[in-house]
XYZ file of C-alpha atoms in Angstrom:
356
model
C 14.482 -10.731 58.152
C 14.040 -8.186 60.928
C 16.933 -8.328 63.541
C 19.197 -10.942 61.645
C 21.873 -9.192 60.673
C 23.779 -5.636 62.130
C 23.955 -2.876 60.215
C 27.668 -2.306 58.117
C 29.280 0.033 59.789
C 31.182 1.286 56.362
C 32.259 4.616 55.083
C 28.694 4.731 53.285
C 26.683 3.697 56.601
C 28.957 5.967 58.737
C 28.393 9.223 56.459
C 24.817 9.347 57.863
C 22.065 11.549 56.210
C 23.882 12.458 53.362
C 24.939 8.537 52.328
C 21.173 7.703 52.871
C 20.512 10.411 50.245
C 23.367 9.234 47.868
C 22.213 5.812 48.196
C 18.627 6.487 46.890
C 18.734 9.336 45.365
C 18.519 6.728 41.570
C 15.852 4.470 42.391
C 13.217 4.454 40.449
C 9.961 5.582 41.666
C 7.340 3.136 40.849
C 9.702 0.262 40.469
C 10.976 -2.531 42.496
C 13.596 -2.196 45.017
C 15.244 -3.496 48.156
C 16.469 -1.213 50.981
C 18.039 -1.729 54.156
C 17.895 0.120 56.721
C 18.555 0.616 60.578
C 16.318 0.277 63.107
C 15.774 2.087 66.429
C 17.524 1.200 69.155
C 14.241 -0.397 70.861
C 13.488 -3.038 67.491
C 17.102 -4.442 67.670
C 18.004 -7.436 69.081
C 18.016 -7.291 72.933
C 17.448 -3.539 71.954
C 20.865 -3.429 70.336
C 21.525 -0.150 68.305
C 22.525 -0.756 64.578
C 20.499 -3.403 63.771
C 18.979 -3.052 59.963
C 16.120 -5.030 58.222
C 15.624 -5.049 54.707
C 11.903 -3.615 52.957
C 11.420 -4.989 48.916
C 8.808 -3.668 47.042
C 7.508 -0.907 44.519
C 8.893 2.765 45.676
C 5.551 4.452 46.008
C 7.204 7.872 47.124
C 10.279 9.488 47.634
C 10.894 13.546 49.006
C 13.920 14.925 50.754
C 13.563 13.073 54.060
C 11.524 10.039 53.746
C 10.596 6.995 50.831
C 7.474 4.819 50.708
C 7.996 1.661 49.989
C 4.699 -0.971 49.805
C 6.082 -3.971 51.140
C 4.350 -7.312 51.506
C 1.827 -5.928 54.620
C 0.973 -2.480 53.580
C 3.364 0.932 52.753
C 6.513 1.615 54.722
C 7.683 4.571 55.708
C 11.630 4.834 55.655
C 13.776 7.295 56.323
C 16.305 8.366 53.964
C 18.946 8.779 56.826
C 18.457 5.785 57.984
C 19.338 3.592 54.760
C 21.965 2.113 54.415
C 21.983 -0.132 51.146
C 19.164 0.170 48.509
C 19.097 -0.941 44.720
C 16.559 -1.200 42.523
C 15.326 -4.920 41.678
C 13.669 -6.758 38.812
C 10.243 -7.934 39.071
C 9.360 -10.793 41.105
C 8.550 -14.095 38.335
C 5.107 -14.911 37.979
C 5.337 -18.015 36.054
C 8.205 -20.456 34.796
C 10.915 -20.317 32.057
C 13.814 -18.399 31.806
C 14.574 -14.644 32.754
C 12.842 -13.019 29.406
C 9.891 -15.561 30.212
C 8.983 -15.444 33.749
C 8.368 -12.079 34.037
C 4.573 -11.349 33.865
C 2.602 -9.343 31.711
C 1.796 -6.414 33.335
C 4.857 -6.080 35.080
C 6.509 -5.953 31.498
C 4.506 -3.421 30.344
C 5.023 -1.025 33.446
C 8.703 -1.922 32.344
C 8.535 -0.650 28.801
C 6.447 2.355 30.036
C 9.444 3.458 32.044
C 11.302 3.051 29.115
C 9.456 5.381 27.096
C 8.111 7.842 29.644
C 5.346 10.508 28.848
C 6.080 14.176 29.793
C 2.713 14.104 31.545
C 1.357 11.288 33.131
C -1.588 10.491 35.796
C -2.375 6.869 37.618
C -5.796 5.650 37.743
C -5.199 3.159 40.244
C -3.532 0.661 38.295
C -3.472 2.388 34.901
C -2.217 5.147 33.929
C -3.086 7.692 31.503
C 0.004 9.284 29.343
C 0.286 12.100 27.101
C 3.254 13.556 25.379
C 2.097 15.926 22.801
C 0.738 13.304 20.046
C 4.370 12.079 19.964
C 3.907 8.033 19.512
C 1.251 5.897 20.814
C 3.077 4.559 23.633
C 3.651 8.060 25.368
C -0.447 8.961 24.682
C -2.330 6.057 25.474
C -3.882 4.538 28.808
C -1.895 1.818 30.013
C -4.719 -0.353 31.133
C -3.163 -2.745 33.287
C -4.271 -3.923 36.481
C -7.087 -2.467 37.972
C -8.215 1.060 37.920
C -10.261 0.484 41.476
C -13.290 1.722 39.977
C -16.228 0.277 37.528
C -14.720 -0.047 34.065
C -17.295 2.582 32.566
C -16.244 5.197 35.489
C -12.862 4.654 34.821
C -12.949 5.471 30.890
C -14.735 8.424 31.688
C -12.222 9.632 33.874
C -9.530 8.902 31.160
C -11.422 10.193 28.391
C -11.880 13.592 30.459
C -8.604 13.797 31.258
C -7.363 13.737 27.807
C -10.259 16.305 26.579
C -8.240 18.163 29.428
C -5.323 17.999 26.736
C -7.108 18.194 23.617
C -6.277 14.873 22.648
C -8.585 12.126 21.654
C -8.630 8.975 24.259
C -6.209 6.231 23.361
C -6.409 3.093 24.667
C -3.758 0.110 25.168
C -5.270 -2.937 25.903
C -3.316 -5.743 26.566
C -3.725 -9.532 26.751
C -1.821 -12.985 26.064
C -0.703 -13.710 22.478
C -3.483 -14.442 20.814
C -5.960 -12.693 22.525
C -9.195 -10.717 21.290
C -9.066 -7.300 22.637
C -12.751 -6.551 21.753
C -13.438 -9.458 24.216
C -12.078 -8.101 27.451
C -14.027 -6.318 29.839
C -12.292 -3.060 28.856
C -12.328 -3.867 25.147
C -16.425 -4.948 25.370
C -16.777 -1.324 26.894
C -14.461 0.413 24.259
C -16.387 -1.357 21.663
C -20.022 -0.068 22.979
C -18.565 3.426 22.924
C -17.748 3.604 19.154
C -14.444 2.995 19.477
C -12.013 0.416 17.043
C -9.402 -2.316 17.470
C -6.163 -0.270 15.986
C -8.151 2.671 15.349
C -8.258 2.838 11.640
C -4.449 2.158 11.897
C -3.124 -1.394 10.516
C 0.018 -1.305 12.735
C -1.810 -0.492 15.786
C -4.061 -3.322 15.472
C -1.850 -5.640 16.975
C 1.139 -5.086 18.367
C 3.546 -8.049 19.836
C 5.809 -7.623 22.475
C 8.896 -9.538 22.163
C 11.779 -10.695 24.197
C 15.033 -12.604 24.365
C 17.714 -13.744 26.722
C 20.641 -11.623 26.222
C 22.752 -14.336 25.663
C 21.019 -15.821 23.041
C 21.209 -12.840 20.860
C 24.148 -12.893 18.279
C 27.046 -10.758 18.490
C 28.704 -8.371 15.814
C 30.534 -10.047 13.720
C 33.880 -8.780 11.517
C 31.628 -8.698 8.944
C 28.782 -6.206 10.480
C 28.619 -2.642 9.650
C 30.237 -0.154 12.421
C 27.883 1.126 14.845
C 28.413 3.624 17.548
C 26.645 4.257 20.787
C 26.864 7.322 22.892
C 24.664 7.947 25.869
C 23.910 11.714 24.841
C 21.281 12.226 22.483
C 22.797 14.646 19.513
C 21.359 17.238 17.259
C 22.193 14.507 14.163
C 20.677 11.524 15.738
C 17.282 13.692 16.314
C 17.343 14.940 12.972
C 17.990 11.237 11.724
C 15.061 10.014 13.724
C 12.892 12.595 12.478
C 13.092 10.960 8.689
C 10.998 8.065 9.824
C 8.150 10.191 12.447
C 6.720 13.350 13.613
C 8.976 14.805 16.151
C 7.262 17.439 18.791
C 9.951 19.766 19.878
C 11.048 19.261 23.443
C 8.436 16.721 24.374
C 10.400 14.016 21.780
C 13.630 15.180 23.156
C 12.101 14.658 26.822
C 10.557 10.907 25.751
C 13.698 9.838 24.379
C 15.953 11.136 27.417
C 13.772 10.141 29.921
C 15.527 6.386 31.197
C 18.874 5.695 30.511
C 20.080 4.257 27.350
C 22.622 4.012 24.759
C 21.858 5.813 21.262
C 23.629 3.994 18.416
C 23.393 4.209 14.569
C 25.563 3.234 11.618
C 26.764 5.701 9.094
C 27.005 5.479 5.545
C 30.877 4.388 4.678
C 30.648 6.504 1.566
C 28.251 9.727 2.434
C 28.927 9.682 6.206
C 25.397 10.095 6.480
C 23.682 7.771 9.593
C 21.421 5.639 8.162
C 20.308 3.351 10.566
C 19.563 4.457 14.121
C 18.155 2.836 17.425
C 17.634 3.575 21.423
C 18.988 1.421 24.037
C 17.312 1.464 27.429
C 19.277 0.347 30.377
C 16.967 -0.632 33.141
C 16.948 -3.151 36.245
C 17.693 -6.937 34.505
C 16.774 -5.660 31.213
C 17.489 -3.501 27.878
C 14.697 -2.323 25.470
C 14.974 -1.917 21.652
C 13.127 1.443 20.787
C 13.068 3.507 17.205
C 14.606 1.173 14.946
C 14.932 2.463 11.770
C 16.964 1.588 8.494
C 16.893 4.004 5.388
C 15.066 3.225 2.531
C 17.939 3.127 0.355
C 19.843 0.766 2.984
C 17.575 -2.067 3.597
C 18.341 -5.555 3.222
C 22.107 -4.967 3.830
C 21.964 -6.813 7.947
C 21.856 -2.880 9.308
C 18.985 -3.898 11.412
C 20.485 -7.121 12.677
C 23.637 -5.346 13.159
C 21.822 -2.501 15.532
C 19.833 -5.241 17.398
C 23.077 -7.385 18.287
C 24.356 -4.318 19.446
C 21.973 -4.286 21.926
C 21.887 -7.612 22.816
C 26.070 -6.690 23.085
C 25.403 -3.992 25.352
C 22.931 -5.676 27.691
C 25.670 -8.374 27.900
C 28.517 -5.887 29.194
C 25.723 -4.570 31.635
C 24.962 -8.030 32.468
C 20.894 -7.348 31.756
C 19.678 -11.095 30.716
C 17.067 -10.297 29.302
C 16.119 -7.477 26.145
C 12.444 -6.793 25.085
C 11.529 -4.995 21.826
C 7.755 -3.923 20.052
C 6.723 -4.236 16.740
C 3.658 -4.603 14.669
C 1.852 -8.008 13.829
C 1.860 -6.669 10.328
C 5.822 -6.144 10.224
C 6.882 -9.499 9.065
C 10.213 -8.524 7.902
C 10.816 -7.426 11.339
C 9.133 -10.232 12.783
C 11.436 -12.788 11.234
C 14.589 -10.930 11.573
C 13.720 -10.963 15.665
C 12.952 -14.446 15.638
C 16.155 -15.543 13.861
C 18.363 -13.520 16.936
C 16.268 -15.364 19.234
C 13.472 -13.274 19.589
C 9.863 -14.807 20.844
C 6.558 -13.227 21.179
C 6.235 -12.720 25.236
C 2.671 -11.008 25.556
C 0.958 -8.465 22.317
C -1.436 -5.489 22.659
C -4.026 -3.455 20.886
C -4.585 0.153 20.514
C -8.206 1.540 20.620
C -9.667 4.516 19.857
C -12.570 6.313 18.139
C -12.067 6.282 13.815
């Protein structure tokens, strides 16, 4: 509320330009935050100096002197020197339940996209069109959520020239409640007339469900679990580890899996010393995401998986994140029933689509 409350005069507020810098120099663009910050002398109270009033909304821009943020009536200028608090903020709830529930379905998926960033990226209004060398689906697809401010037809062209841009075919995530028929949306119907498949001639990319738990509910390590390390810097070992289970793209995959911060843990062999089970940890606003879980052949069945995702659910704890979110394919149903016995439930699920 404009005018309600004076500015702080603290060693933060008092350090001037550079404190306004230091202050928002982590938010993250095209997320949610709050930032306060002072007002002229002439929008004060009584035209009292000092006076702050506080902007929430997604960070549109940020360069040396100034950030956007679009608040509630339209985009807002700010400048940098002028803040004097500013965090970023979880999503606003868009329907009932608990913290891994409310959240709506878009919003989660712009979520998870920061997660996994693309080394190249491009918004089409609301979508956005990724591409990271081939390197997963998730970094190469259009995130078609929202709306693109254009016909649907104009707006796959666009995307499908901007990937022949690229040399890459035209991927398309289309995403929908559980349950939902991906051929049947407006985007899907157009896909469809174009030639293009539901997963793509892929099985796991024909759906894929996105699931999510309260960190709470998620069981800890136990005496019993294997012994698994976490270390924010991703290591020469843990790459090569991760490279057993995909195609890795060098520099792009080390870019991907760098790009929001995270925890990466694994579990060595007691015997070998080998790792042999291996995940990514994001740590973003109010939540952590599960990414690249993989056990080795040779290890399954022995609770390494379990043991990695209570890990998580550990670490989200400690970084009090209530909520944790995780992918996997419709066709996993080892995975799916491992999830659901840490408390896992099926939030929203999506479909790849591309040409065969």
């Amino acid at each position: 509320m404009t005018g309600a409350t004076p500015a702080d005069p603290t060693g933060e507020t008092a350090s001037g330009v550079r404190a306004g810098h230091r202050l928002t120099e982590h938010l993250t663009v095209g997320g949610r935050v709050s930032v306060r910050h002072r007002l002229p002398a002439s929008a004060g109270a009584a035209g009292a100096a000092g006076w702050a009033t506080d902007v929430v909304g997604e960070l549109v821009s940020r360069d040396d002197d100034t950030l956007v943020v679009m608040g509630r009536s339209g985009p807002v200028p700010v400048r940098r020197a002028d803040v004097v608090a500013a965090k970023d903020v979880p999503p606003p709830p868009s329907r009932p339940g608990p913290a891994h529930r409310r959240i709506g379905v878009d919003d989660l998926q712009r979520l998870m996209d920061r997660g996994w960033p693309a080394t190249d990226a491009r918004d089409l209004g609301d979508w956005r069109l990724r591409f990271a060398g081939g390197f997963t689906g998730r970094a190469n697809s259009v995130l078609a959520v929202g709306d693109p401010r254009m016909p649907v037809g104009g707006a796959v062209d666009a995307a499908e020239a901007w990937y022949a841009e690229r040399d890459a075919p035209a991927l398309f995530q289309v995403v929908g409640e559980s349950g939902f028929d991906p051929a049947g949306t407006p985007l899907g119907a157009e896909l469809v007339s174009r030639g293009y498949v539901v997963g793509g001639g892929r099985p796991d990319w024909e759906r894929v469900l996105v699931m999510t738990a309260l960190a709470d509910d998620i069981p800890a390590l136990t005496e019993q679990s294997a012994r698994v390390v976490a270390d924010a810097t991703l290591t020469p070992e843990w790459l090569m580890t991760y490279g057993e289970q995909r195609s890795v793209v060098p520099g792009v995959t080390e870019s991907v899996l760098t790009g929001c911060d995270g925890l990466f843990m694994w579990v060595r062999d007691p015997d070998t010393h080998r790792m042999v089970a291996l995940t990514m940890a994001t740590v973003q606003t109010g939540w952590s995401g599960v990414f690249g879980l993989w056990v080795h052949p040779d290890h399954r069945r022995r609770g390494l998986a379990r043991d990695l995702t209570a890990a998580v659910g550990m670490l989200a704890r400690g970084k009090q994140l209530p909520a944790v979110y995780l992918q996997v394919s419709a066709d996993n149903a080892a995975a799916r029933s491992l999830y659901e016995s840490m408390g896992f439930g099926v939030h929203h699920e999506y479909s790849y689509l591309r040409r065969p």
